[in-house]
XYZ file of C-alpha atoms in Angstrom:
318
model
C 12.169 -13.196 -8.601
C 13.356 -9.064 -8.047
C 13.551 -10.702 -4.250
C 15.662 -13.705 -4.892
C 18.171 -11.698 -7.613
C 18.223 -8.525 -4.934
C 19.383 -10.805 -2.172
C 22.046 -12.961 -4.840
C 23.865 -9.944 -6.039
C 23.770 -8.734 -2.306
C 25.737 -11.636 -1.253
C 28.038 -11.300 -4.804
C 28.822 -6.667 -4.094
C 31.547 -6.579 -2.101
C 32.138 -2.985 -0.479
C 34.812 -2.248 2.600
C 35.761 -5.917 2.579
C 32.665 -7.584 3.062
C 28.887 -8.088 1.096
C 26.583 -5.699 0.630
C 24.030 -7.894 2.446
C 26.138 -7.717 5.850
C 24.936 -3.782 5.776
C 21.723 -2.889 7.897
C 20.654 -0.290 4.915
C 20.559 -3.186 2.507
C 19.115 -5.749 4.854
C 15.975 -2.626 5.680
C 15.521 -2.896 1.670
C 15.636 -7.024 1.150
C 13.388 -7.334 4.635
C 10.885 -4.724 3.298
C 11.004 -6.431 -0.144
C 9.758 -10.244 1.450
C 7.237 -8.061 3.622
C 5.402 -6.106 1.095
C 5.378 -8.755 -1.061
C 3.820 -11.206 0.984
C 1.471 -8.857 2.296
C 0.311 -8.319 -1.339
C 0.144 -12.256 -1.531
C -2.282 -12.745 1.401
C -4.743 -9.994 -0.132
C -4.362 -11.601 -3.655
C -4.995 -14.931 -2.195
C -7.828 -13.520 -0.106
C -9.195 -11.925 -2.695
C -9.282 -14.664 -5.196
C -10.623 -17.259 -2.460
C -13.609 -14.880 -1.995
C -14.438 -14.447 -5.604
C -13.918 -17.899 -6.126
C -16.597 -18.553 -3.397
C -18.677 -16.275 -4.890
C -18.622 -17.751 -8.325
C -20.025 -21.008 -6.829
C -22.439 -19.609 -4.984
C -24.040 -18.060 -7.685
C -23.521 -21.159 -10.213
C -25.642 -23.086 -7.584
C -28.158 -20.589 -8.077
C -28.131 -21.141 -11.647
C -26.194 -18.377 -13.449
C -24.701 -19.214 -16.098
C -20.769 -19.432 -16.178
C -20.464 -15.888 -17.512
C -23.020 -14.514 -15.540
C -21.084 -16.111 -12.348
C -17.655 -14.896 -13.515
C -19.181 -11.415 -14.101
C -21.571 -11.502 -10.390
C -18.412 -12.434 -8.578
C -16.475 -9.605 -10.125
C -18.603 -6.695 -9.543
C -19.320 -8.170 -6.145
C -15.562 -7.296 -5.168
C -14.723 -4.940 -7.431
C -13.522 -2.228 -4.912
C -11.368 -5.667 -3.510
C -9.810 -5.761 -7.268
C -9.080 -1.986 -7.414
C -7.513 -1.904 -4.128
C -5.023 -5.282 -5.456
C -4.356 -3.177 -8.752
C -3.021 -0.523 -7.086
C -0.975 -2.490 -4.014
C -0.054 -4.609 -6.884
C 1.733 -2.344 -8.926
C 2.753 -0.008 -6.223
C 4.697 -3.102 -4.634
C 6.243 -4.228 -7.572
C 7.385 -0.814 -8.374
C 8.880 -0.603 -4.497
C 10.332 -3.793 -5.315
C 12.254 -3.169 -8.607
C 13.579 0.404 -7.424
C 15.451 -1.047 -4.278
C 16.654 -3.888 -6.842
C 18.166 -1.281 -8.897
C 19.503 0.641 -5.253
C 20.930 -2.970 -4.552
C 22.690 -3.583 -7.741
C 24.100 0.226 -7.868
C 25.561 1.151 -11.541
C 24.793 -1.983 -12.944
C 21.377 -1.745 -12.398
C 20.824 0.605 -15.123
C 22.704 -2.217 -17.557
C 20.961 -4.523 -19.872
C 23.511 -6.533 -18.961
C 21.495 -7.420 -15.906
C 18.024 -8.447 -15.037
C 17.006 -5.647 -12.799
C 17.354 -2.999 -15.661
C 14.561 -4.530 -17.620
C 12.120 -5.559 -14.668
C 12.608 -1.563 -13.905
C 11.454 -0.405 -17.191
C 8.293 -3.490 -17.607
C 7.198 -2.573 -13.994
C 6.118 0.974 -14.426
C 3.676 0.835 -17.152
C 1.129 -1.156 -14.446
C 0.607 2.148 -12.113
C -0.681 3.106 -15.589
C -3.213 1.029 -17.315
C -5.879 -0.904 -16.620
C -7.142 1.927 -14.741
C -4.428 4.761 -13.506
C -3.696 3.802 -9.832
C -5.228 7.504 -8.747
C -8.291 6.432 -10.788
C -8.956 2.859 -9.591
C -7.813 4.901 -5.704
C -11.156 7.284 -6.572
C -12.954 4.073 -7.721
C -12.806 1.877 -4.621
C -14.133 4.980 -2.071
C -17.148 5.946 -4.738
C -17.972 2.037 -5.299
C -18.533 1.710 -1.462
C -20.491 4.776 -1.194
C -22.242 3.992 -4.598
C -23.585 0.728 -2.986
C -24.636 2.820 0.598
C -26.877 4.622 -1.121
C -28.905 1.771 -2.892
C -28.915 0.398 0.575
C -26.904 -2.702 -0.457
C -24.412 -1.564 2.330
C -25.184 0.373 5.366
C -22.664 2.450 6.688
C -25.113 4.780 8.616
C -25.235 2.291 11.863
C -21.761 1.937 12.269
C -20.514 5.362 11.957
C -23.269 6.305 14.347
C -22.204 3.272 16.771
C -18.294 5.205 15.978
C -19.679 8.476 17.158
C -21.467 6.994 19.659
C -18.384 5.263 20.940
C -15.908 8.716 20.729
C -18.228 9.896 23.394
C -17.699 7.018 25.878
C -14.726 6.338 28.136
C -12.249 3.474 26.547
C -12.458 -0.051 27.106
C -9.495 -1.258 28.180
C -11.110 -4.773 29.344
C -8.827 -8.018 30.099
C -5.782 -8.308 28.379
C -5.742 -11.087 25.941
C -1.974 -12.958 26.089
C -3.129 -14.850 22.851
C -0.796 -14.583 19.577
C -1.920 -11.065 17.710
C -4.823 -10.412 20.053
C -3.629 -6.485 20.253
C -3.088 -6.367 16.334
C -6.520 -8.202 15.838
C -7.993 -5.398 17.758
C -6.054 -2.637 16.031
C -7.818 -3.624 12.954
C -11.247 -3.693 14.303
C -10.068 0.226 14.970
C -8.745 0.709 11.457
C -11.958 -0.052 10.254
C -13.609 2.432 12.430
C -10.993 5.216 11.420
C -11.836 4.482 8.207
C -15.219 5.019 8.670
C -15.146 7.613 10.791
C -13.206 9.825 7.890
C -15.180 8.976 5.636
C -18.253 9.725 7.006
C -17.349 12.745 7.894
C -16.113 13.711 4.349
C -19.452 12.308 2.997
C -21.401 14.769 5.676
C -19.213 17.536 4.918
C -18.902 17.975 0.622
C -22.173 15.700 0.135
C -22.366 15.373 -3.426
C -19.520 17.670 -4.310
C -17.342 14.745 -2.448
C -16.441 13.828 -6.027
C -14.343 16.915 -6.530
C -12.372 16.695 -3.514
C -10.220 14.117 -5.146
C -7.401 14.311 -3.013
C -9.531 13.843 0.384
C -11.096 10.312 -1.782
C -7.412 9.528 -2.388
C -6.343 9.565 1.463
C -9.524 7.671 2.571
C -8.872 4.880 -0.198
C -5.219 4.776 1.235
C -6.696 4.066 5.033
C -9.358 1.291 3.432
C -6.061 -0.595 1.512
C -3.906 -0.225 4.589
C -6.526 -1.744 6.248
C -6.971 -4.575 3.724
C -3.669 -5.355 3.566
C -2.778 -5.782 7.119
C -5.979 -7.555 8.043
C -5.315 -10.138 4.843
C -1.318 -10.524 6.262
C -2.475 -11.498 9.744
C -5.234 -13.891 8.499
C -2.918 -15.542 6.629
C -0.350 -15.516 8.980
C -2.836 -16.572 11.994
C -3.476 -19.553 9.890
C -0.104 -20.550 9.076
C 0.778 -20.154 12.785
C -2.356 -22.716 13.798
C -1.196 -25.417 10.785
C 2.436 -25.473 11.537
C 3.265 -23.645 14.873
C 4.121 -20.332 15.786
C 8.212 -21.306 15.874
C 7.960 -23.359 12.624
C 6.446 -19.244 11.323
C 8.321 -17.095 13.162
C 9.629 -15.375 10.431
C 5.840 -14.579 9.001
C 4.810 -13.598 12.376
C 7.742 -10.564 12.116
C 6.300 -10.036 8.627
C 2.749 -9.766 9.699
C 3.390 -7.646 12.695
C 6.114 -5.246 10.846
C 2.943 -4.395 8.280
C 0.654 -4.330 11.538
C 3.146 -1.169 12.515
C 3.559 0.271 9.615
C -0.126 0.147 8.659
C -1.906 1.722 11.389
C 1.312 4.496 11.168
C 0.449 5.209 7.520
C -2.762 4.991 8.499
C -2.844 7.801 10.435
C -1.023 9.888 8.847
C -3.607 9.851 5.801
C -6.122 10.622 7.900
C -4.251 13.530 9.791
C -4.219 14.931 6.589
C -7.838 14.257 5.503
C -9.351 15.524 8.960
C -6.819 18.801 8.524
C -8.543 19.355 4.829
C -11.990 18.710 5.991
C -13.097 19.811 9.858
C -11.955 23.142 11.822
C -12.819 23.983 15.731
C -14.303 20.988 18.169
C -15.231 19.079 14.842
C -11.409 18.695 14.263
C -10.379 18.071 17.835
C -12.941 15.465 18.054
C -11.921 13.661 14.789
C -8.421 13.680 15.610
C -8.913 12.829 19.281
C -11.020 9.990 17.607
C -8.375 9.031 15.018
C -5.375 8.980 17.679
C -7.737 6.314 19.768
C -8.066 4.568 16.857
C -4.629 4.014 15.931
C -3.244 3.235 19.132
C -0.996 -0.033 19.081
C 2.085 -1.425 21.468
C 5.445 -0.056 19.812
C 6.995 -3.317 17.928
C 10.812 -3.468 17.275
C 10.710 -3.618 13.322
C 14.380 -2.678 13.186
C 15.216 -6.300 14.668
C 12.145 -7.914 13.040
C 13.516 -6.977 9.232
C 17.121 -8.120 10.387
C 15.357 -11.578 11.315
C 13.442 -11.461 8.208
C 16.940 -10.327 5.476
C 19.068 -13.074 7.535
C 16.671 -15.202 6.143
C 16.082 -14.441 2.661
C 20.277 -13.612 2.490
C 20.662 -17.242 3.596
C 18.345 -18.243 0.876
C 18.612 -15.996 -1.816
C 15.326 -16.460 -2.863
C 11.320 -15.594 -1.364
C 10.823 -18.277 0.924
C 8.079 -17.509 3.164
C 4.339 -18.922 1.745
């Protein structure tokens, strides 16, 4: 794998006296390479598991196997267009710190990494440009809203509803990922809460404000993403123990961090675009409450994470 060859040649560069993999900048790269590609592994999984599920439950109900394959499809479609483009995006983040890792020689056909560059950017391409499949995902959702297949009118009223109430800070819960399982119940709610208000604002014009669709499909994959990473991760930790896992529970709280930051900063952008006056205040006082999570040391959490894989030399962490 790009993870298990970046690592290798790590170990094999000598520079100043001593491997490439001894430096923190090159440990940040292999760490973020194990991360991002396991959090694209627990929303693949996911994803397939609930398709799967689907495709049974409607050859129960007597479809035939096409007509099952096809139901489960469309039934997670915007699922499918969000994995395209985390898919391709990751394996392109992947490949281009392979070629960082492996310097000159990374550009040689010679070595490995030269060719996975050049296969690995034709996928942000086709089967749907990622931009397209991006614009896809936010006007399936909405799509199915209004044929009342999905109702998104109660819960962005219950969000508004909340914005005006003081904060419940409640009982802390000391149990593993309690504050990270409640930081995505707020993702969702920024999520909606942008996107409502985009859908209020442009109406049916939202179709030409592609770059607003853009950062509101960005929140919904951060959001699936992180919230497929600590499922999976939750249920590793229950099977085996949290100590036999503790290098997946650094994974899954590393994307928790950088989620709900990236998360944020889309929407920043998408509430600047759309709202001026108190409507702005109040959607970015909203968004900052919604975003809100303890500050996790993800310096030391990759270092964890590269010792490993540099140990290894390979992607070790299902």
């Amino acid at each position: 794998s790009v993870v298990g060859l970046s690592a290798k040649y790590a170990n094999e560069r000598q520079q100043f006296g001593q491997p490439i993999s001894g430096f923190g900048a090159i440990q940040h790269k292999l760490a973020e390479q194990v991360i991002r590609t396991f959090a694209l592994e627990s929303s693949l999984y996911r994803t397939g598991q609930l398709i799967h599920e689907m495709e049974q439950k409607l050859s129960e109900g007597g479809k035939s196997s096409g007509e099952t394959l096809m139901g489960a499809a469309k039934e997670y479609a915007v699922e499918c267009a969000i994995l395209k483009v985390d898919g391709s995006e990751t394996l392109d983040y992947c490949v281009d710190e392979g070629v960082q890792i492996y310097g000159g020689y990374g550009f040689s056909a010679d070595y490995p990494m030269d060719r996975a560059y050049r296969d690995s950017r034709i996928n942000r391409i086709f089967e749907g440009t990622n931009e397209i499949n991006r614009m896809l995902a936010v006007d399936m959702v909405l799509k199915k809203a209004m044929k009342g297949e999905l109702d998104l009118m109660k819960p962005a009223m219950a969000i508004q509803q909340e914005l005006m109430e003081i904060p419940d800070f409640g009982d802390e819960d000391e149990t593993l990922f309690a504050a990270e399982r409640k930081a995505i119940a707020n993702m969702k709610k920024a999520v909606l809460m942008v996107a409502g208000s985009a859908v209020q604002k442009y109406m049916m014009g939202l179709d030409k404000q592609q770059e607003i669709l853009m950062l509101i499909a960005d929140m919904a994959i951060q959001t699936y993403v992180a919230e497929s990473t600590l499922l999976r991760v939750q249920k590793l930790a229950g099977m085996r123990g949290e100590e036999a896992v503790a290098n997946q529970i650094d994974i899954a709280k590393v994307v928790m961090s950088d989620s709900v930051e990236r998360l944020a900063r889309a929407g920043r952008t998408a509430i600047s675009a759309m709202g001026e006056g108190d409507e702005q205040r109040l959607l970015l006082m909203g968004l900052k409450r919604f975003t809100k999570l303890a500050p996790f040391n993800t310096i030391e959490a990759r270092r964890r994470i590269a010792k490993t894989v540099i140990e290894k030399e390979a992607y070790s962490f299902a």
